[in-house]
Structure formats: structure tokens, C-alpha cells
mmCIF file of C-alpha atoms and ligand atoms in Angstrom:
data_model
loop_
_atom_site.group_PDB
_atom_site.id
_atom_site.type_symbol
_atom_site.label_atom_id
_atom_site.label_comp_id
_atom_site.label_asym_id
_atom_site.label_seq_id
_atom_site.Cartn_x
_atom_site.Cartn_y
_atom_site.Cartn_z
ATOM 1 C CA UNK A 1 33.840 -48.850 -4.693
ATOM 2 C CA UNK A 2 36.217 -48.403 -7.192
ATOM 3 C CA UNK A 3 39.242 -50.801 -7.564
ATOM 4 C CA UNK A 4 42.424 -49.508 -8.687
ATOM 5 C CA UNK A 5 45.484 -51.428 -9.844
ATOM 6 C CA UNK A 6 48.121 -49.050 -8.014
ATOM 7 C CA UNK A 7 51.768 -48.784 -9.655
ATOM 8 C CA UNK A 8 54.969 -47.953 -7.639
ATOM 9 C CA UNK A 9 55.625 -44.087 -7.542
ATOM 10 C CA UNK A 10 56.417 -40.665 -6.023
ATOM 11 C CA UNK A 11 54.181 -37.710 -5.909
ATOM 12 C CA UNK A 12 55.664 -34.290 -4.427
ATOM 13 C CA UNK A 13 52.659 -31.681 -3.632
ATOM 14 C CA UNK A 14 52.921 -28.249 -2.175
ATOM 15 C CA UNK A 15 50.247 -27.621 0.255
ATOM 16 C CA UNK A 16 49.648 -24.128 0.629
ATOM 17 C CA UNK A 17 48.448 -21.998 3.735
ATOM 18 C CA UNK A 18 45.253 -20.064 3.217
ATOM 19 C CA UNK A 19 44.340 -16.406 4.401
ATOM 20 C CA UNK A 20 41.051 -14.553 4.952
ATOM 21 C CA UNK A 21 40.614 -11.183 3.996
ATOM 22 C CA UNK A 22 36.891 -11.242 5.147
ATOM 23 C CA UNK A 23 35.340 -13.414 7.698
ATOM 24 C CA UNK A 24 31.625 -13.298 9.217
ATOM 25 C CA UNK A 25 30.075 -15.738 11.317
ATOM 26 C CA UNK A 26 26.113 -16.058 10.664
ATOM 27 C CA UNK A 27 24.790 -18.251 13.399
ATOM 28 C CA UNK A 28 24.964 -21.964 14.477
ATOM 29 C CA UNK A 29 23.228 -24.737 13.216
ATOM 30 C CA UNK A 30 21.817 -27.653 14.922
ATOM 31 C CA UNK A 31 24.763 -29.856 14.660
ATOM 32 C CA UNK A 32 26.819 -27.363 16.356
ATOM 33 C CA UNK A 33 28.559 -25.832 13.196
ATOM 34 C CA UNK A 34 28.625 -22.197 11.963
ATOM 35 C CA UNK A 35 27.488 -21.024 8.826
ATOM 36 C CA UNK A 36 29.984 -18.502 7.709
ATOM 37 C CA UNK A 37 30.855 -15.995 4.972
ATOM 38 C CA UNK A 38 34.491 -15.628 3.966
ATOM 39 C CA UNK A 39 36.904 -14.668 1.065
ATOM 40 C CA UNK A 40 39.572 -17.082 1.135
ATOM 41 C CA UNK A 41 43.202 -17.276 -0.881
ATOM 42 C CA UNK A 42 46.053 -19.573 -0.860
ATOM 43 C CA UNK A 43 49.416 -17.821 -0.206
ATOM 44 C CA UNK A 44 52.760 -19.114 -1.145
ATOM 45 C CA UNK A 45 53.811 -20.099 2.617
ATOM 46 C CA UNK A 46 53.398 -23.858 2.102
ATOM 47 C CA UNK A 47 54.115 -27.485 3.369
ATOM 48 C CA UNK A 48 55.568 -30.259 0.842
ATOM 49 C CA UNK A 49 54.264 -33.486 0.760
ATOM 50 C CA UNK A 50 56.275 -36.360 -0.420
ATOM 51 C CA UNK A 51 53.971 -39.546 -1.099
ATOM 52 C CA UNK A 52 55.923 -42.619 -1.934
ATOM 53 C CA UNK A 53 54.002 -45.859 -3.140
ATOM 54 C CA UNK A 54 55.847 -49.337 -2.716
ATOM 55 C CA UNK A 55 54.548 -52.529 -3.996
ATOM 56 C CA UNK A 56 55.779 -55.516 -2.320
ATOM 57 C CA UNK A 57 55.383 -58.895 -3.351
ATOM 58 C CA UNK A 58 53.285 -60.958 -0.928
ATOM 59 C CA UNK A 59 55.212 -64.219 0.218
ATOM 60 C CA UNK A 60 53.535 -67.460 -0.425
ATOM 61 C CA UNK A 61 50.103 -67.961 -1.634
ATOM 62 C CA UNK A 62 47.835 -64.908 -2.641
ATOM 63 C CA UNK A 63 45.772 -63.377 -0.390
ATOM 64 C CA UNK A 64 43.242 -60.694 -0.417
ATOM 65 C CA UNK A 65 44.749 -57.354 -0.317
ATOM 66 C CA UNK A 66 41.450 -55.573 0.615
ATOM 67 C CA UNK A 67 42.599 -54.835 4.199
ATOM 68 C CA UNK A 68 44.246 -52.050 2.870
ATOM 69 C CA UNK A 69 47.588 -50.491 2.299
ATOM 70 C CA UNK A 70 50.258 -50.022 5.323
ATOM 71 C CA UNK A 71 50.584 -46.100 5.471
ATOM 72 C CA UNK A 72 53.375 -44.556 7.312
ATOM 73 C CA UNK A 73 54.204 -40.395 8.008
ATOM 74 C CA UNK A 74 57.056 -38.918 8.946
ATOM 75 C CA UNK A 75 58.170 -35.183 9.236
ATOM 76 C CA UNK A 76 60.972 -32.784 9.900
ATOM 77 C CA UNK A 77 58.527 -31.158 12.499
ATOM 78 C CA UNK A 78 59.856 -31.629 15.898
ATOM 79 C CA UNK A 79 56.451 -31.677 17.834
ATOM 80 C CA UNK A 80 53.936 -32.690 15.072
ATOM 81 C CA UNK A 81 52.209 -36.031 16.206
ATOM 82 C CA UNK A 82 52.741 -38.690 13.069
ATOM 83 C CA UNK A 83 50.417 -40.891 14.860
ATOM 84 C CA UNK A 84 46.849 -42.044 13.705
ATOM 85 C CA UNK A 85 45.292 -38.828 14.385
ATOM 86 C CA UNK A 86 47.352 -36.698 12.425
ATOM 87 C CA UNK A 87 45.167 -35.257 9.362
ATOM 88 C CA UNK A 88 47.359 -36.981 6.990
ATOM 89 C CA UNK A 89 46.719 -40.282 7.799
ATOM 90 C CA UNK A 90 43.268 -39.454 8.481
ATOM 91 C CA UNK A 91 42.695 -38.455 5.030
ATOM 92 C CA UNK A 92 44.563 -41.367 3.388
ATOM 93 C CA UNK A 93 42.569 -43.748 5.687
ATOM 94 C CA UNK A 94 39.538 -41.879 4.226
ATOM 95 C CA UNK A 95 40.630 -42.298 0.563
ATOM 96 C CA UNK A 96 41.163 -46.119 0.767
ATOM 97 C CA UNK A 97 37.405 -46.327 1.987
ATOM 98 C CA UNK A 98 36.612 -44.973 -0.994
ATOM 99 C CA UNK A 99 38.862 -46.782 -3.317
ATOM 100 C CA UNK A 100 39.692 -50.791 -3.005
ATOM 101 C CA UNK A 101 42.706 -52.088 -4.009
ATOM 102 C CA UNK A 102 43.245 -54.940 -7.261
ATOM 103 C CA UNK A 103 46.787 -55.600 -6.734
ATOM 104 C CA UNK A 104 48.011 -58.892 -5.791
ATOM 105 C CA UNK A 105 51.009 -57.033 -4.048
ATOM 106 C CA UNK A 106 50.972 -55.463 -0.446
ATOM 107 C CA UNK A 107 50.986 -51.683 -0.803
ATOM 108 C CA UNK A 108 52.919 -49.312 1.270
ATOM 109 C CA UNK A 109 52.236 -45.941 1.378
ATOM 110 C CA UNK A 110 54.932 -43.380 2.877
ATOM 111 C CA UNK A 111 54.153 -39.970 3.488
ATOM 112 C CA UNK A 112 57.055 -37.214 4.279
ATOM 113 C CA UNK A 113 56.021 -33.793 5.271
ATOM 114 C CA UNK A 114 58.384 -30.835 5.454
ATOM 115 C CA UNK A 115 56.268 -28.387 7.656
ATOM 116 C CA UNK A 116 56.514 -24.930 7.142
ATOM 117 C CA UNK A 117 52.893 -23.587 7.771
ATOM 118 C CA UNK A 118 52.679 -22.545 11.454
ATOM 119 C CA UNK A 119 50.637 -24.650 13.349
ATOM 120 C CA UNK A 120 47.087 -23.781 15.010
ATOM 121 C CA UNK A 121 47.729 -20.209 13.576
ATOM 122 C CA UNK A 122 44.209 -19.832 11.443
ATOM 123 C CA UNK A 123 46.255 -20.702 8.102
ATOM 124 C CA UNK A 124 44.520 -23.758 7.516
ATOM 125 C CA UNK A 125 48.103 -25.627 7.585
ATOM 126 C CA UNK A 126 46.490 -29.041 8.916
ATOM 127 C CA UNK A 127 43.575 -28.641 6.047
ATOM 128 C CA UNK A 128 46.359 -28.131 3.601
ATOM 129 C CA UNK A 129 47.950 -31.173 4.338
ATOM 130 C CA UNK A 130 44.800 -33.262 4.308
ATOM 131 C CA UNK A 131 44.102 -31.758 0.600
ATOM 132 C CA UNK A 132 47.470 -32.536 -0.403
ATOM 133 C CA UNK A 133 46.937 -36.145 0.532
ATOM 134 C CA UNK A 134 43.801 -36.506 -1.260
ATOM 135 C CA UNK A 135 45.208 -34.876 -4.532
ATOM 136 C CA UNK A 136 48.397 -36.694 -4.446
ATOM 137 C CA UNK A 137 46.409 -40.116 -3.850
ATOM 138 C CA UNK A 138 44.214 -39.356 -6.579
ATOM 139 C CA UNK A 139 47.153 -38.257 -9.022
ATOM 140 C CA UNK A 140 49.024 -41.513 -8.186
ATOM 141 C CA UNK A 141 45.922 -43.855 -8.877
ATOM 142 C CA UNK A 142 45.084 -42.134 -12.254
ATOM 143 C CA UNK A 143 42.549 -39.672 -11.289
ATOM 144 C CA UNK A 144 39.453 -41.611 -10.961
ATOM 145 C CA UNK A 145 37.845 -38.557 -8.722
ATOM 146 C CA UNK A 146 37.061 -35.238 -10.001
ATOM 147 C CA UNK A 147 37.449 -32.338 -7.781
ATOM 148 C CA UNK A 148 33.901 -32.105 -6.333
ATOM 149 C CA UNK A 149 34.285 -35.883 -5.158
ATOM 150 C CA UNK A 150 37.678 -34.847 -3.412
ATOM 151 C CA UNK A 151 35.954 -31.782 -1.574
ATOM 152 C CA UNK A 152 33.295 -34.259 -0.513
ATOM 153 C CA UNK A 153 35.775 -36.619 1.150
ATOM 154 C CA UNK A 154 37.746 -33.359 2.331
ATOM 155 C CA UNK A 155 34.686 -31.771 4.339
ATOM 156 C CA UNK A 156 34.455 -35.189 6.447
ATOM 157 C CA UNK A 157 38.217 -34.237 7.580
ATOM 158 C CA UNK A 158 37.744 -30.618 8.278
ATOM 159 C CA UNK A 159 35.551 -27.376 7.113
ATOM 160 C CA UNK A 160 38.539 -25.872 5.357
ATOM 161 C CA UNK A 161 39.748 -28.778 3.487
ATOM 162 C CA UNK A 162 37.506 -28.534 0.218
ATOM 163 C CA UNK A 163 39.006 -24.808 0.079
ATOM 164 C CA UNK A 164 42.578 -26.136 0.025
ATOM 165 C CA UNK A 165 41.446 -28.251 -2.918
ATOM 166 C CA UNK A 166 39.404 -25.745 -4.753
ATOM 167 C CA UNK A 167 41.652 -22.739 -4.124
ATOM 168 C CA UNK A 168 43.971 -23.874 -5.788
ATOM 169 C CA UNK A 169 42.431 -22.653 -8.844
ATOM 170 C CA UNK A 170 41.857 -19.393 -7.489
ATOM 171 C CA UNK A 171 40.410 -17.310 -4.317
ATOM 172 C CA UNK A 172 36.860 -18.147 -3.449
ATOM 173 C CA UNK A 173 33.980 -16.906 -1.446
ATOM 174 C CA UNK A 174 32.960 -19.638 0.945
ATOM 175 C CA UNK A 175 29.567 -20.195 2.694
ATOM 176 C CA UNK A 176 27.969 -22.829 4.395
ATOM 177 C CA UNK A 177 30.196 -24.093 6.966
ATOM 178 C CA UNK A 178 33.042 -23.190 4.536
ATOM 179 C CA UNK A 179 32.570 -25.617 1.994
ATOM 180 C CA UNK A 180 30.104 -23.904 -0.581
ATOM 181 C CA UNK A 181 32.482 -21.895 -2.973
ATOM 182 C CA UNK A 182 32.187 -19.538 -5.428
ATOM 183 C CA UNK A 183 35.108 -18.426 -7.353
ATOM 184 C CA UNK A 184 35.913 -14.580 -6.539
ATOM 185 C CA UNK A 185 38.771 -11.874 -7.643
ATOM 186 C CA UNK A 186 41.549 -12.352 -5.089
ATOM 187 C CA UNK A 187 44.552 -10.160 -3.781
ATOM 188 C CA UNK A 188 47.153 -9.397 -6.308
ATOM 189 C CA UNK A 189 50.497 -11.547 -6.278
ATOM 190 C CA UNK A 190 52.295 -8.519 -6.247
ATOM 191 C CA UNK A 191 51.284 -7.316 -2.688
ATOM 192 C CA UNK A 192 53.743 -8.459 0.114
ATOM 193 C CA UNK A 193 52.307 -10.471 2.833
ATOM 194 C CA UNK A 194 53.546 -10.346 6.428
ATOM 195 C CA UNK A 195 52.555 -13.432 8.449
ATOM 196 C CA UNK A 196 53.350 -12.562 12.039
ATOM 197 C CA UNK A 197 52.792 -15.100 14.716
ATOM 198 C CA UNK A 198 51.935 -13.825 17.926
ATOM 199 C CA UNK A 199 52.990 -16.927 19.882
ATOM 200 C CA UNK A 200 49.531 -17.285 21.537
ATOM 201 C CA UNK A 201 47.063 -19.958 21.100
ATOM 202 C CA UNK A 202 43.239 -20.248 20.967
ATOM 203 C CA UNK A 203 41.421 -23.058 19.993
ATOM 204 C CA UNK A 204 38.920 -22.446 17.264
ATOM 205 C CA UNK A 205 36.023 -24.119 19.230
ATOM 206 C CA UNK A 206 36.718 -21.638 21.987
ATOM 207 C CA UNK A 207 36.565 -18.722 19.828
ATOM 208 C CA UNK A 208 33.249 -19.747 18.124
ATOM 209 C CA UNK A 209 32.160 -20.426 21.860
ATOM 210 C CA UNK A 210 33.066 -16.570 22.890
ATOM 211 C CA UNK A 211 31.214 -15.301 19.596
ATOM 212 C CA UNK A 212 27.999 -17.312 20.898
ATOM 213 C CA UNK A 213 28.271 -16.197 24.269
ATOM 214 C CA UNK A 214 28.510 -12.404 22.997
ATOM 215 C CA UNK A 215 26.235 -12.462 20.602
ATOM 216 C CA UNK A 216 23.359 -15.031 21.832
ATOM 217 C CA UNK A 217 20.780 -12.187 22.576
ATOM 218 C CA UNK A 218 21.382 -10.478 19.255
ATOM 219 C CA UNK A 219 19.017 -10.858 16.400
ATOM 220 C CA UNK A 220 20.997 -12.599 13.732
ATOM 221 C CA UNK A 221 18.711 -10.696 10.772
ATOM 222 C CA UNK A 222 20.578 -7.238 11.379
ATOM 223 C CA UNK A 223 24.002 -8.863 11.102
ATOM 224 C CA UNK A 224 23.079 -10.663 7.777
ATOM 225 C CA UNK A 225 21.967 -7.225 6.425
ATOM 226 C CA UNK A 226 25.118 -5.587 7.416
ATOM 227 C CA UNK A 227 27.444 -8.359 6.135
ATOM 228 C CA UNK A 228 25.734 -8.659 2.792
ATOM 229 C CA UNK A 229 26.109 -4.888 2.131
ATOM 230 C CA UNK A 230 29.752 -4.987 3.206
ATOM 231 C CA UNK A 231 30.600 -7.940 1.734
ATOM 232 C CA UNK A 232 29.395 -6.881 -2.065
ATOM 233 C CA UNK A 233 31.206 -3.696 -1.483
ATOM 234 C CA UNK A 234 34.737 -5.805 -0.550
ATOM 235 C CA UNK A 235 34.213 -8.246 -3.676
ATOM 236 C CA UNK A 236 33.831 -5.092 -5.734
ATOM 237 C CA UNK A 237 37.122 -3.743 -4.082
ATOM 238 C CA UNK A 238 38.865 -6.997 -5.094
ATOM 239 C CA UNK A 239 37.309 -6.539 -8.670
ATOM 240 C CA UNK A 240 38.974 -3.682 -9.004
ATOM 241 C CA UNK A 241 41.746 -3.876 -6.418
ATOM 242 C CA UNK A 242 40.562 -0.815 -4.947
ATOM 243 C CA UNK A 243 42.922 -0.944 -1.902
ATOM 244 C CA UNK A 244 41.399 1.767 0.309
ATOM 245 C CA UNK A 245 38.005 0.450 -0.389
ATOM 246 C CA UNK A 246 39.338 -3.273 0.383
ATOM 247 C CA UNK A 247 40.916 -2.068 3.641
ATOM 248 C CA UNK A 248 37.460 -0.346 4.505
ATOM 249 C CA UNK A 249 35.270 -3.132 4.062
ATOM 250 C CA UNK A 250 37.807 -6.122 5.134
ATOM 251 C CA UNK A 251 36.375 -7.997 8.020
ATOM 252 C CA UNK A 252 36.976 -10.764 10.543
ATOM 253 C CA UNK A 253 34.572 -11.462 13.480
ATOM 254 C CA UNK A 254 37.055 -13.491 15.258
ATOM 255 C CA UNK A 255 39.381 -10.739 15.934
ATOM 256 C CA UNK A 256 37.197 -9.712 18.911
ATOM 257 C CA UNK A 257 37.018 -12.902 20.566
ATOM 258 C CA UNK A 258 40.945 -13.521 20.190
ATOM 259 C CA UNK A 259 41.962 -9.981 20.959
ATOM 260 C CA UNK A 260 39.852 -10.484 24.150
ATOM 261 C CA UNK A 261 40.861 -14.104 25.047
ATOM 262 C CA UNK A 262 44.690 -13.067 24.075
ATOM 263 C CA UNK A 263 45.484 -9.893 24.308
ATOM 264 C CA UNK A 264 49.209 -10.039 22.953
ATOM 265 C CA UNK A 265 47.508 -10.659 19.654
ATOM 266 C CA UNK A 266 46.102 -7.414 19.699
ATOM 267 C CA UNK A 267 49.414 -5.905 20.588
ATOM 268 C CA UNK A 268 50.795 -7.816 17.360
ATOM 269 C CA UNK A 269 47.877 -6.714 15.287
ATOM 270 C CA UNK A 270 48.715 -3.168 16.293
ATOM 271 C CA UNK A 271 52.547 -3.589 16.039
ATOM 272 C CA UNK A 272 52.192 -4.514 12.068
ATOM 273 C CA UNK A 273 49.739 -1.906 11.326
ATOM 274 C CA UNK A 274 52.049 0.713 12.991
ATOM 275 C CA UNK A 275 54.949 -0.778 10.928
ATOM 276 C CA UNK A 276 53.174 0.645 7.807
ATOM 277 C CA UNK A 277 50.864 -2.262 6.439
ATOM 278 C CA UNK A 278 48.483 -1.190 3.982
ATOM 279 C CA UNK A 279 46.058 -3.376 5.356
ATOM 280 C CA UNK A 280 46.160 -5.699 8.879
ATOM 281 C CA UNK A 281 43.814 -8.371 9.390
ATOM 282 C CA UNK A 282 43.893 -11.717 11.607
ATOM 283 C CA UNK A 283 43.443 -15.105 9.644
ATOM 284 C CA UNK A 284 40.612 -17.164 10.178
ATOM 285 C CA UNK A 285 40.157 -17.928 13.877
ATOM 286 C CA UNK A 286 43.542 -16.769 14.902
ATOM 287 C CA UNK A 287 45.943 -15.886 16.131
ATOM 288 C CA UNK A 288 48.017 -15.074 12.841
ATOM 289 C CA UNK A 289 48.099 -11.344 11.806
ATOM 290 C CA UNK A 290 48.899 -10.549 8.324
ATOM 291 C CA UNK A 291 50.304 -7.329 7.227
ATOM 292 C CA UNK A 292 49.254 -6.607 3.329
ATOM 293 C CA UNK A 293 52.273 -4.375 2.144
ATOM 294 C CA UNK A 294 52.409 -2.668 -1.491
ATOM 295 C CA UNK A 295 55.884 -2.068 -0.992
ATOM 296 C CA UNK A 296 58.249 -5.011 -0.409
ATOM 297 C CA UNK A 297 61.139 -3.277 1.206
ATOM 298 C CA UNK A 298 58.573 -1.820 3.761
ATOM 299 C CA UNK A 299 57.645 -5.198 4.534
ATOM 300 C CA UNK A 300 61.204 -6.424 4.866
ATOM 301 C CA UNK A 301 62.003 -3.300 7.403
ATOM 302 C CA UNK A 302 58.631 -4.422 9.386
ATOM 303 C CA UNK A 303 59.755 -8.194 9.435
ATOM 304 C CA UNK A 304 63.254 -6.729 10.823
ATOM 305 C CA UNK A 305 61.457 -4.816 13.367
ATOM 306 C CA UNK A 306 59.166 -7.318 14.559
ATOM 307 C CA UNK A 307 62.342 -9.847 15.026
ATOM 308 C CA UNK A 308 63.692 -7.173 17.450
ATOM 309 C CA UNK A 309 60.708 -7.645 19.209
ATOM 310 C CA UNK A 310 61.190 -11.241 19.318
ATOM 311 C CA UNK A 311 57.922 -11.890 16.920
ATOM 312 C CA UNK A 312 58.385 -14.578 14.254
ATOM 313 C CA UNK A 313 57.147 -13.768 10.883
ATOM 314 C CA UNK A 314 57.376 -14.972 7.475
ATOM 315 C CA UNK A 315 57.186 -12.778 4.018
ATOM 316 C CA UNK A 316 55.121 -14.301 1.137
ATOM 317 C CA UNK A 317 52.717 -13.302 -1.351
ATOM 318 C CA UNK A 318 49.190 -14.429 -2.592
ATOM 319 C CA UNK A 319 49.144 -17.160 -4.653
ATOM 320 C CA UNK A 320 46.935 -16.826 -8.120
ATOM 321 C CA UNK A 321 46.962 -20.459 -9.077
ATOM 322 C CA UNK A 322 48.750 -23.446 -7.855
ATOM 323 C CA UNK A 323 51.070 -25.019 -10.920
ATOM 324 C CA UNK A 324 50.018 -28.444 -10.224
HETATM 325 O O1 LIG B 401 35.985 -28.420 10.790
HETATM 326 P P1 LIG B 401 37.511 -27.967 11.348
HETATM 327 O O2 LIG B 401 38.416 -28.646 12.036
HETATM 328 O O3 LIG B 401 37.992 -26.821 10.714
HETATM 329 O O4 LIG B 401 36.763 -26.998 12.639
HETATM 330 C C1 LIG B 401 37.102 -27.343 13.953
HETATM 331 C C2 LIG B 401 36.043 -26.834 14.781
HETATM 332 O O5 LIG B 401 35.736 -25.616 14.765
HETATM 333 C C3 LIG B 401 34.805 -27.877 14.669
HETATM 334 O O6 LIG B 401 34.885 -28.785 15.605
HETATM 335 C C4 LIG B 401 33.905 -26.918 15.478
HETATM 336 O O7 LIG B 401 33.360 -26.714 16.655
HETATM 337 C C5 LIG B 401 34.112 -25.511 14.991
HETATM 338 N N1 LIG B 401 33.484 -24.831 13.368
HETATM 339 C C6 LIG B 401 32.388 -24.336 13.569
HETATM 340 N N2 LIG B 401 31.683 -23.877 12.492
HETATM 341 C C7 LIG B 401 32.703 -23.879 11.360
HETATM 342 C C8 LIG B 401 33.854 -24.509 11.300
HETATM 343 C C9 LIG B 401 34.313 -25.088 12.395
HETATM 344 O O8 LIG B 401 31.686 -24.453 14.521
HETATM 345 N N3 LIG B 401 31.842 -23.334 10.082
#
């Protein structure tokens, strides 16, 4: 175990949401998790995590500080649980299981989360926050861990956490359960994204179950072949930013599950398309719908019209690389 002498300090880290222009489910493993192939990219919609480290003198005799720091979380979100189940606190605890403390001071770690990413939307909001914790703590203690080490810690917290770390350097193809990554071309940051919230909720395990039941009798080999041909064309379209081909090859297997379980999601998908999006896809296991627009003004008009229908949405852009 690495032992670190901590300094007092503060670090502010943006935690970016992700979208998928492609997501195929390729069968279930013995541990219940599913093999996937997905194209993932971060977007400018983000939470902001502030991490503050305080060193408190220990009164009286020197004691062993190996029992770990005191960790607290506050947030501006009205319904987010800041208890021990929160991924931010779980990520911090995991980090401190991997590093020991070399201080003769008591350490207090305070997190403050400014929450902007819609929760349980298929945008990896929780995973983005967990990734920000691992990156921030690593920065604050002199970067003892390489990105690969942080990704190995991250996957223990959620399948999307490694991407939320690695994706800060650019879009990726994610395979395995989402943790095996290969750099890929992304969508241009000039494209405007309309991130529309249908106001529905479907749990990720429920969406996987729906697909398992629907496809249990079908051979996986045929789906794999079809996927390989489609995804090859999708990557080529991303390379050349051929939007027509991108639109044709873009894919999300979860759409049929979520549209069936929550028909309102399909209505919002159709509305975004009708409002002139150049491409429309659900993100991840949903239900958030992403409209991809070449024309920013058309995206703004679409947002206004959705608003009149009571549908909340955000405008943002694909992220090429994060600054920090
Ligand atoms: O790991 P994460 O919290 O993102 O996943 C939530 C749930 O989704 C898991 O508990 C699992 O049931 C399901 N899942 C899966 N296969 C994946 C990713 C997630 O079955 N590749």
C-alpha cells in the first residue's frame, strides 16, 4: 500500500456527462454483466466537484492515523442522497483503501458537488462524479496513480467510470462490460446537442432484463456479425464526419426496451426528430434523448418548442478533450 503525506489544499474538477452514438448488447456473462460495444464521448454538460483537504492537529499523544480520513459530502441538489451510498463517498473510501496516510495530523476531506447532469438518465452522471473523485484525490496527493490504476479502481464502482476517466482524452470505443477502451474519432464540437429529458425512469437492470427476455431464443452469432459490419461503417463515418452515414449506422439496442417500457420516451424521441435534429438517439440505457444539430439556431428553436410542451432540455456540445 502506498503511504502518502497529505498537504492541505483544494481542487476543483469538472465531471462531464457522456453520450453514446452507438450501443449494442452482445450477450450476458456468467457474473450477470453484459458484453457491450459502444461508442462513447463526453459532452460539455457537467457537474462540478470541489474537494477540500484539511489537516487538523491531533490533540494529546500522537496516534495512528491509519484509520482513514473523515469524509463529508454536500450538494446543491435537493434530492441527491449525501449518505454513504453516494458514489462520491464510495469512490473516496475505495481510494483510501488503496493509499495509506503518513500524516501525524487528522485529515478531513470535504466534497461539494454542484449537480447539473440529470440523474438516472443514461448520461453516466454518477460515474462522472466518481471519476472526478479519483482524479481529484490523485491530483491532491501528487499523482501516485497512473490513469490505468484509476480505471481499475473505477470499474469496481460502475461500468462507466473507466470511460469517464479515459474519455477526458477523447472519444472511445468501449467493449467488455464497458471497461476496455480503444480511442476513436468523436463527433465534432461544432455540432449542437439538445439533451432532452422525457421525465420517465427505467432502471438499467430492468432494461437489460427486457432485452434478455426478448432475445433469449435468438443466436448471438448473427447479431455479432451484423454489429461488426455496422460498427465498422459507423467508425468510418466518424473518421470522415460523414453525417449521413453516421445517422444510418448510429444505433442503440436499449431504445426498443425503453420505448416499450416507457412510451413517453419514444414520444420525446419523435418530437426531437420532428423538430429538425440531423440525428436523434437515446443515450445509454436511457431515457435521455439526444438531438444532434448542425445548426445551433435550429437547436435553440427546438429547445423553445420542447419547453412549450413541458419537456426540460439542455443545449451543449461534444467535448474533444477536457482541459485538466
Ligand atoms: O455498473 P453500473 O452501475 O453502471 O451498472 C448498473 C447495472 O447494470 C449492473 O448492476 C448490471 O445489472 C447492469 N449492467 C450489465 N452489464 C453491463 C453494465 C451494467 O448487466 N455491461
